[in-house]
mmCIF file with all atom_site columns, C-alpha atoms in Angstrom:
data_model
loop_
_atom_site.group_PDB
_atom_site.id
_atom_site.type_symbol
_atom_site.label_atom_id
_atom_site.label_alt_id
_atom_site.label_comp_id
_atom_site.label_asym_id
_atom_site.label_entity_id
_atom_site.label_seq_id
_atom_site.pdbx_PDB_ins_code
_atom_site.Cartn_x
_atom_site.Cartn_y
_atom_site.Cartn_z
_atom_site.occupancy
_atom_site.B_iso_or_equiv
_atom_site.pdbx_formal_charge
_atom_site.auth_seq_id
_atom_site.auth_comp_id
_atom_site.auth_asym_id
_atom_site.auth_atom_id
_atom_site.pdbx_PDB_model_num
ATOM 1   C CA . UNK G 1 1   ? 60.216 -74.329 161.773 1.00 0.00 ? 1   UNK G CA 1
ATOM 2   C CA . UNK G 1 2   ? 62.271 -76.080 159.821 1.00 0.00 ? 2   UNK G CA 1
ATOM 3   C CA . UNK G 1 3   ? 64.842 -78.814 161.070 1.00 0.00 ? 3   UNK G CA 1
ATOM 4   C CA . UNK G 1 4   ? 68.504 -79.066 160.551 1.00 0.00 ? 4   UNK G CA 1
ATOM 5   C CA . UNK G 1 5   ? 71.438 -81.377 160.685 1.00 0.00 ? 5   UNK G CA 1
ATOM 6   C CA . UNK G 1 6   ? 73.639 -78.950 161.777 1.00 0.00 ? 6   UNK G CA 1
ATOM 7   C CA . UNK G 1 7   ? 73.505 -80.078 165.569 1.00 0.00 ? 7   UNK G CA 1
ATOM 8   C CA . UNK G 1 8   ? 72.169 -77.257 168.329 1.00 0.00 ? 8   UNK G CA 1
ATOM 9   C CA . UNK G 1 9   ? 71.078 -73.678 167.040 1.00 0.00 ? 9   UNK G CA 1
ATOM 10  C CA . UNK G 1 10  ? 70.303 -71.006 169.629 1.00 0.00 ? 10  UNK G CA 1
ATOM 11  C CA . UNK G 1 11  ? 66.868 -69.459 168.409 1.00 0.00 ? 11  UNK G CA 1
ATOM 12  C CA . UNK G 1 12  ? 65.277 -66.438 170.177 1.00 0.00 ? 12  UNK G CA 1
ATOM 13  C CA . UNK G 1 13  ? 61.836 -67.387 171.699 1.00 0.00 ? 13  UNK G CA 1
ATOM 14  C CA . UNK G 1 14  ? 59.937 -65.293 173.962 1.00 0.00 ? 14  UNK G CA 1
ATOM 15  C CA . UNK G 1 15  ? 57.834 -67.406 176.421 1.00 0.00 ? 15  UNK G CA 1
ATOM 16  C CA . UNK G 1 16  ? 56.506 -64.115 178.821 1.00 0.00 ? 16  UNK G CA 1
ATOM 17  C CA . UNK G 1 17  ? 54.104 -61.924 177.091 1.00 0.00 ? 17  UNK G CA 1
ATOM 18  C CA . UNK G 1 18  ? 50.534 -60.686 177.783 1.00 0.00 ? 18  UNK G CA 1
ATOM 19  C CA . UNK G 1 19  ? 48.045 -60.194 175.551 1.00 0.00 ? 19  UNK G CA 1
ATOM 20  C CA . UNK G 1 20  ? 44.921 -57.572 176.085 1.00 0.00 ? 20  UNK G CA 1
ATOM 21  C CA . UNK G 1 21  ? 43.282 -59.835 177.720 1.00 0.00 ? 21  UNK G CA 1
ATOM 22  C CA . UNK G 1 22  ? 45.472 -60.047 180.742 1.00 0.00 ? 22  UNK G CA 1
ATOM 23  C CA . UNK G 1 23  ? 45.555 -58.606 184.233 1.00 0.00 ? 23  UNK G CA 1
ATOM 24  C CA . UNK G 1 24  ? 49.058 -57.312 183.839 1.00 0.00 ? 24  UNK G CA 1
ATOM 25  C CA . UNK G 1 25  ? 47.977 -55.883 179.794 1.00 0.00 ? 25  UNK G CA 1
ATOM 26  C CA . UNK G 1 26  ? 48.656 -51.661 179.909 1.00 0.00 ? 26  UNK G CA 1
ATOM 27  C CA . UNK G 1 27  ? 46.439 -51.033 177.144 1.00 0.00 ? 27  UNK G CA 1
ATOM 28  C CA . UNK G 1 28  ? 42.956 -51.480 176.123 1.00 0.00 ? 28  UNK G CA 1
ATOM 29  C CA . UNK G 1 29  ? 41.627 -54.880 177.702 1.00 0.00 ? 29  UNK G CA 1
ATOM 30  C CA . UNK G 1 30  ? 39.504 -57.013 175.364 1.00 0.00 ? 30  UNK G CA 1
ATOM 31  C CA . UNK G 1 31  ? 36.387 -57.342 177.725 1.00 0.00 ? 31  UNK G CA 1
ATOM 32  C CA . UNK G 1 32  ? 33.355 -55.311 176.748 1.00 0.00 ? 32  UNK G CA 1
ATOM 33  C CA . UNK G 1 33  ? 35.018 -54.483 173.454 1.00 0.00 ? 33  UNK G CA 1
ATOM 34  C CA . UNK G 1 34  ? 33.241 -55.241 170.241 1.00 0.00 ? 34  UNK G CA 1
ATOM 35  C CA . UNK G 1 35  ? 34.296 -57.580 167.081 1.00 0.00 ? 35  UNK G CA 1
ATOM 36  C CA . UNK G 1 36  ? 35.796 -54.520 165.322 1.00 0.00 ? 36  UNK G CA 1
ATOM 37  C CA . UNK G 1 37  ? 37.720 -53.200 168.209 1.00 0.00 ? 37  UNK G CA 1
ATOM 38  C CA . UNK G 1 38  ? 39.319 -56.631 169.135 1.00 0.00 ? 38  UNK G CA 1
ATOM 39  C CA . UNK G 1 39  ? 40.349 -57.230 165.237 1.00 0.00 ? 39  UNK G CA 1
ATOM 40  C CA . UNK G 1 40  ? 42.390 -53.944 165.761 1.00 0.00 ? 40  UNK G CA 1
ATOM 41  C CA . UNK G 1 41  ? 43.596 -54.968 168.949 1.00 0.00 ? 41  UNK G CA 1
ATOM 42  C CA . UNK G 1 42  ? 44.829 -58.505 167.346 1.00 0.00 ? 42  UNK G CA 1
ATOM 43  C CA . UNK G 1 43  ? 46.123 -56.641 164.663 1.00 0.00 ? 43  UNK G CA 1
ATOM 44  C CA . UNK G 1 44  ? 48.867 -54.354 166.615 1.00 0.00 ? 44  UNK G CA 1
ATOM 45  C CA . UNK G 1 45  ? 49.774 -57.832 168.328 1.00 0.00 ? 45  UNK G CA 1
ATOM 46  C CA . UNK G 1 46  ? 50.105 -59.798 165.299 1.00 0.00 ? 46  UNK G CA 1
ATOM 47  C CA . UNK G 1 47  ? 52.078 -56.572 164.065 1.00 0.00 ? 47  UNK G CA 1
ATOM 48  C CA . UNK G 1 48  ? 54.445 -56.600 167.354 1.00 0.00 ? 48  UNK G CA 1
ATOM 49  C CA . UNK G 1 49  ? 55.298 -60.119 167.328 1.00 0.00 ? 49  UNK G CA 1
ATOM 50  C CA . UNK G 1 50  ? 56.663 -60.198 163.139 1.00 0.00 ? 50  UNK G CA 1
ATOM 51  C CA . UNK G 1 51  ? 58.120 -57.042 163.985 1.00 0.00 ? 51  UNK G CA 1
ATOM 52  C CA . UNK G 1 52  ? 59.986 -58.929 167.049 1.00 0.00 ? 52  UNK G CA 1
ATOM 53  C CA . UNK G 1 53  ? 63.503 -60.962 166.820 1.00 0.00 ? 53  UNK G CA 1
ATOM 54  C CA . UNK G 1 54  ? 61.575 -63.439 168.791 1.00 0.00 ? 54  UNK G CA 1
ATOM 55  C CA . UNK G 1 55  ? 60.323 -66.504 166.285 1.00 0.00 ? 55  UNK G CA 1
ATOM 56  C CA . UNK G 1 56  ? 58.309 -68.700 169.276 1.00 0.00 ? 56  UNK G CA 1
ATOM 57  C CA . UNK G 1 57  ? 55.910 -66.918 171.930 1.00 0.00 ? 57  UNK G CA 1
ATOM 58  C CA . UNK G 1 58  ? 54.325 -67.776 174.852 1.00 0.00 ? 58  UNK G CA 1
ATOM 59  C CA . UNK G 1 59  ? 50.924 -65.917 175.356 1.00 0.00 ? 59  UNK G CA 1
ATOM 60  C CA . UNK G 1 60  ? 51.154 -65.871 179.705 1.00 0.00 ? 60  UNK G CA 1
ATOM 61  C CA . UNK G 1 61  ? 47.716 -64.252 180.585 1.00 0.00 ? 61  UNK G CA 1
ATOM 62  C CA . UNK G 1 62  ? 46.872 -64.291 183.615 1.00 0.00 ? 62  UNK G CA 1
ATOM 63  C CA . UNK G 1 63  ? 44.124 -66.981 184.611 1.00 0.00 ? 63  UNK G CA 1
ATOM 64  C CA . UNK G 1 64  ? 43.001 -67.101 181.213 1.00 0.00 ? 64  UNK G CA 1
ATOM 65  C CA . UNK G 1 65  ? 43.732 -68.513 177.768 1.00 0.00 ? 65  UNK G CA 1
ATOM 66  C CA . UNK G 1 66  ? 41.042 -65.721 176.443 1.00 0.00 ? 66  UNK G CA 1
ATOM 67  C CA . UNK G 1 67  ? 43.922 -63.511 174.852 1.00 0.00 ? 67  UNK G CA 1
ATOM 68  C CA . UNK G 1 68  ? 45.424 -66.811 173.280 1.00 0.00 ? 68  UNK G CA 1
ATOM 69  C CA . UNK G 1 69  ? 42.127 -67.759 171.950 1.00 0.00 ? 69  UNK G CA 1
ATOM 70  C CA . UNK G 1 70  ? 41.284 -64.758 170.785 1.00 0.00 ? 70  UNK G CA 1
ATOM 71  C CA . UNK G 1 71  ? 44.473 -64.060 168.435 1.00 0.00 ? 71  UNK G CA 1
ATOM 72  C CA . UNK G 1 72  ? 44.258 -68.032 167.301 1.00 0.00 ? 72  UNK G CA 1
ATOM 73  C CA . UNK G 1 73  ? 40.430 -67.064 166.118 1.00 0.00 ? 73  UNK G CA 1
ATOM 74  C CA . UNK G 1 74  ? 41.793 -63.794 164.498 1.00 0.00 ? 74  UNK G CA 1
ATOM 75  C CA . UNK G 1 75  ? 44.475 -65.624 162.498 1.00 0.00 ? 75  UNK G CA 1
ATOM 76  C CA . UNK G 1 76  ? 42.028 -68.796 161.438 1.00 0.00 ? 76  UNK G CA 1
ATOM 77  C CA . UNK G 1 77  ? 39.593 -65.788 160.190 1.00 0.00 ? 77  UNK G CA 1
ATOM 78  C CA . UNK G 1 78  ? 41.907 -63.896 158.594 1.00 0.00 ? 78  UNK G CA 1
ATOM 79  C CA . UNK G 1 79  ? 44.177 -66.430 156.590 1.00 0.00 ? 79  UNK G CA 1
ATOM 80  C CA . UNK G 1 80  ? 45.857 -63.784 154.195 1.00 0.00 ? 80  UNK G CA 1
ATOM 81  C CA . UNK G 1 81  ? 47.820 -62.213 156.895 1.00 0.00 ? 81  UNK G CA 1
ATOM 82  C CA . UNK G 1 82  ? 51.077 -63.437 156.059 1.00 0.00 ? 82  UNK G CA 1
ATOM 83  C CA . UNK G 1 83  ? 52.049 -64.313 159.903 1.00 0.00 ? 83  UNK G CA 1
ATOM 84  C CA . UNK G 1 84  ? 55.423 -66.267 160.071 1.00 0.00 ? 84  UNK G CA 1
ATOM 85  C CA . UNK G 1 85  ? 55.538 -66.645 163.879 1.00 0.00 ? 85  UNK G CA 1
ATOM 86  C CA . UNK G 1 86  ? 54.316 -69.443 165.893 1.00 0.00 ? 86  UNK G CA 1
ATOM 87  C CA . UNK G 1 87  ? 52.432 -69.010 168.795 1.00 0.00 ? 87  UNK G CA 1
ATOM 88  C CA . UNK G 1 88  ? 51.512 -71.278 172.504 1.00 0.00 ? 88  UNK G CA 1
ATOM 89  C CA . UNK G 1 89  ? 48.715 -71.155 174.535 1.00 0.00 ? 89  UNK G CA 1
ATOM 90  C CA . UNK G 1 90  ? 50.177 -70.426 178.447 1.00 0.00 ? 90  UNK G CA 1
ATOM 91  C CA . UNK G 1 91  ? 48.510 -68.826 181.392 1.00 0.00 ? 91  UNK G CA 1
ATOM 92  C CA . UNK G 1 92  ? 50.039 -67.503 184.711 1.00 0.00 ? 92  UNK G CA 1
ATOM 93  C CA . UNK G 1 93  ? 49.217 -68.259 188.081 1.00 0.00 ? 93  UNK G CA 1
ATOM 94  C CA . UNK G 1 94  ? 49.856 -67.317 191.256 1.00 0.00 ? 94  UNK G CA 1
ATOM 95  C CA . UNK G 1 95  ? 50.774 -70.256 193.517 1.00 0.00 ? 95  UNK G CA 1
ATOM 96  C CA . UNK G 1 96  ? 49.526 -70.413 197.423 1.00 0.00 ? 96  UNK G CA 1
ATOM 97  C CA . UNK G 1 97  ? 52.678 -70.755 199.199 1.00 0.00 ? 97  UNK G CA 1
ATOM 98  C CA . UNK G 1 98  ? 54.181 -70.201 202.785 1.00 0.00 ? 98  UNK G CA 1
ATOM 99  C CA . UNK G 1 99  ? 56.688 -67.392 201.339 1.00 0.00 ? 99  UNK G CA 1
ATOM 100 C CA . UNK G 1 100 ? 55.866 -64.010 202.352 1.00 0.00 ? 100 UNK G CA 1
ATOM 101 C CA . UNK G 1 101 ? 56.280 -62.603 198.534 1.00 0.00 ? 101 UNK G CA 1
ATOM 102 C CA . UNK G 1 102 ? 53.657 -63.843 195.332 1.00 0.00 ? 102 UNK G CA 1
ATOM 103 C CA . UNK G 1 103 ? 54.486 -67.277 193.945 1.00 0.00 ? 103 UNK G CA 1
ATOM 104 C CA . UNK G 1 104 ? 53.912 -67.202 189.842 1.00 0.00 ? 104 UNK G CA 1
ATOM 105 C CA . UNK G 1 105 ? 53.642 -70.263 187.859 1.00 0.00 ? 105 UNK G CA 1
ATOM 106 C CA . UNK G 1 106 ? 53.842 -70.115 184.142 1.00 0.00 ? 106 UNK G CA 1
ATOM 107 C CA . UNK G 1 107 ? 52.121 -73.044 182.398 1.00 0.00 ? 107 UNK G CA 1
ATOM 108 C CA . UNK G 1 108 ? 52.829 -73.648 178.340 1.00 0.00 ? 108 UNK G CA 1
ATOM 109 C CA . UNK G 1 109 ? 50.482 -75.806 176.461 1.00 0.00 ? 109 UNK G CA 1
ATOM 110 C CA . UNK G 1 110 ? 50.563 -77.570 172.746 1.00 0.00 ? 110 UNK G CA 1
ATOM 111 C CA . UNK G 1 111 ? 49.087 -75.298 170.597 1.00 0.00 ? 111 UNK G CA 1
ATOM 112 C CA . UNK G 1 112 ? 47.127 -78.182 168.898 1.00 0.00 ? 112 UNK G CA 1
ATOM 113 C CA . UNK G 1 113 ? 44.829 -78.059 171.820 1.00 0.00 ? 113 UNK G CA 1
ATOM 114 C CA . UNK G 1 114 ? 40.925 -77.000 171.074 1.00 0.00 ? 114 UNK G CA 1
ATOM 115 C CA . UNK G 1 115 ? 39.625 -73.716 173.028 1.00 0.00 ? 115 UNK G CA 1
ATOM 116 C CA . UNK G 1 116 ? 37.447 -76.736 174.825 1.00 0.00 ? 116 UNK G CA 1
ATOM 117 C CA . UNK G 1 117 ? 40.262 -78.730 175.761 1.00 0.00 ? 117 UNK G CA 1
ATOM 118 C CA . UNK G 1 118 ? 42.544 -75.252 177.273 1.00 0.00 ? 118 UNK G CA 1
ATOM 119 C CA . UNK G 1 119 ? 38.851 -73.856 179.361 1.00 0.00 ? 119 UNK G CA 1
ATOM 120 C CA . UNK G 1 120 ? 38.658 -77.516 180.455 1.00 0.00 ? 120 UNK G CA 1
ATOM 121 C CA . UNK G 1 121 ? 42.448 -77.324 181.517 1.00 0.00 ? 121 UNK G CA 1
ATOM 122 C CA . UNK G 1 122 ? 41.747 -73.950 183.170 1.00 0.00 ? 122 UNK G CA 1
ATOM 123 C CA . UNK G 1 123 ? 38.318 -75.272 184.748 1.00 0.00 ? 123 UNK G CA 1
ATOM 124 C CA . UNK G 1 124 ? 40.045 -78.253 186.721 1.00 0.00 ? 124 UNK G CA 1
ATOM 125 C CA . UNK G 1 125 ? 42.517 -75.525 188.126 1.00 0.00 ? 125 UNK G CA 1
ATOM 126 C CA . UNK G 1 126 ? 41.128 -75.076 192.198 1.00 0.00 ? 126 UNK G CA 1
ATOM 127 C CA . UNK G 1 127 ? 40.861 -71.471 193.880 1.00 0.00 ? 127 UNK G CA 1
ATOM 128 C CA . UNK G 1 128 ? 42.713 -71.490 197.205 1.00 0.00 ? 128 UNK G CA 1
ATOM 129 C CA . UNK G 1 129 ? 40.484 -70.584 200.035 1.00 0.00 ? 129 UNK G CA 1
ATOM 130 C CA . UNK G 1 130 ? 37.538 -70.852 198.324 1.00 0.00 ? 130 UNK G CA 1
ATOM 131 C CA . UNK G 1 131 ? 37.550 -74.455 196.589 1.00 0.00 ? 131 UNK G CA 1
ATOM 132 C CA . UNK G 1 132 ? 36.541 -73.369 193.538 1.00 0.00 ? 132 UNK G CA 1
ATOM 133 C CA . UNK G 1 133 ? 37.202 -74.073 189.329 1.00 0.00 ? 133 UNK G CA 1
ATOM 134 C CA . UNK G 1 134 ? 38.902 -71.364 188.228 1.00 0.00 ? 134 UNK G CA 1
ATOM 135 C CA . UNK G 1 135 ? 36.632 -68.844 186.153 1.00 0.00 ? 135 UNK G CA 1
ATOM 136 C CA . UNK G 1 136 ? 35.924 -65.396 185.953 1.00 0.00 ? 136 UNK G CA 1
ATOM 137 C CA . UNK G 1 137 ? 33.037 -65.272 188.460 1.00 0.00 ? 137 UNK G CA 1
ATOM 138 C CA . UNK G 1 138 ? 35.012 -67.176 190.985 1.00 0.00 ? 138 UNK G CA 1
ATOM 139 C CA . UNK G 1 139 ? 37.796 -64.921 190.675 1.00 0.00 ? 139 UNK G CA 1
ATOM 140 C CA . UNK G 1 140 ? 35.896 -61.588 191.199 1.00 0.00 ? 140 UNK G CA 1
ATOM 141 C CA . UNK G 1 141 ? 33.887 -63.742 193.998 1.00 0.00 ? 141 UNK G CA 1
ATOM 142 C CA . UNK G 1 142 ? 37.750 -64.152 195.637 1.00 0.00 ? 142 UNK G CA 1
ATOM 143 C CA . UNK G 1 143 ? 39.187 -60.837 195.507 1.00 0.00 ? 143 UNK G CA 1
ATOM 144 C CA . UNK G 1 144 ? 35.795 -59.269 196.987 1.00 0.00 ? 144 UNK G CA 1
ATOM 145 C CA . UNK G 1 145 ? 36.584 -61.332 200.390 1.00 0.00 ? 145 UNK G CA 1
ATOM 146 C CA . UNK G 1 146 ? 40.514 -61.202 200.328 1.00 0.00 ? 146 UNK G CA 1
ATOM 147 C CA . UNK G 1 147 ? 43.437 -59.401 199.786 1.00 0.00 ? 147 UNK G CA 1
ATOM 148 C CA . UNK G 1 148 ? 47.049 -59.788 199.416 1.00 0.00 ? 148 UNK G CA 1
ATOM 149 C CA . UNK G 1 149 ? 47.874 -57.893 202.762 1.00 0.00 ? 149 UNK G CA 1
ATOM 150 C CA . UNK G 1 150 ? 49.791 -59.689 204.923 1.00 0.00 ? 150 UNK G CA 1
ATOM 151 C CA . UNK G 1 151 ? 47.900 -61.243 207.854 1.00 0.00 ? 151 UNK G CA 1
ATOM 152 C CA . UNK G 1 152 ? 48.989 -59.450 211.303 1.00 0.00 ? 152 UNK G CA 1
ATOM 153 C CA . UNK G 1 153 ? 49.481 -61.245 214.323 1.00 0.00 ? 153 UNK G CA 1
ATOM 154 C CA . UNK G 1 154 ? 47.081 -60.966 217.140 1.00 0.00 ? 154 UNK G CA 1
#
């Protein structure tokens, strides 16, 4: 980006979007796929976003950085892809809370951090209930002994 002396400029970022890795993605997910098939699967992204008003986004995965990671490995691998956007490592959680609806947090992070440095962010992250680091196998462990149905009264 470049700077200015021209005071405040509005700028359109876009700090809410999923990648294939994500709970909440509507397309192919990137687990089980091979090298070939997440390449193409980077390359509609990378396509969306420079095709997009928006020049900042904010990759919002839920309980991962794997989508981030994966389009940030794409990109250092495949340097001749003229891609003019920039791009932040965030992930979305959902919050324990005493309100009867979900409870999202959205977390951004410095894109200068190492894929080490956001799983050891993600890995000091607690599951409720269960007491946890927040991984994969801990997650599936979760949602095979709860659910988000309202507790009844007895």
């Amino acid at each position: 980006m470049e700077f200015t002396s021209k005071g405040s400029l509005w700028r359109v970022w876009d700090f809410h979007i999923h990648s294939p890795a994500s709970f909440e993605w509507q397309g192919t997910k990137l687990r089980g796929l091979s090298p070939e098939q997440i390449n193409a699967e980077m390359t509609l992204m990378v396509q969306a976003m420079e095709d997009a008003p928006a020049q900042v986004f904010v990759i919002q995965d839920y309980w991962t950085f794997d989508g981030y990671i994966a389009l940030r490995n794409y990109l250092n691998n495949n340097q001749d892809i003229n891609f003019s956007k920039t791009v932040l490592p965030g992930i979305e959680l959902r919050l324990q809370s005493p309100t009867k609806y979900r409870l999202n947090v959205h977390g951004v992070l410095s894109e200068e951090l190492t894929d080490q440095q956001l799983n050891d962010f993600k890995s000091a992250l607690k599951l409720a209930g269960i007491d946890r680091p927040l991984s994969d196998e801990a997650i599936a462990d979760y949602a095979k002994n709860h659910t988000d149905q309202p507790t009844r009264e007895r």
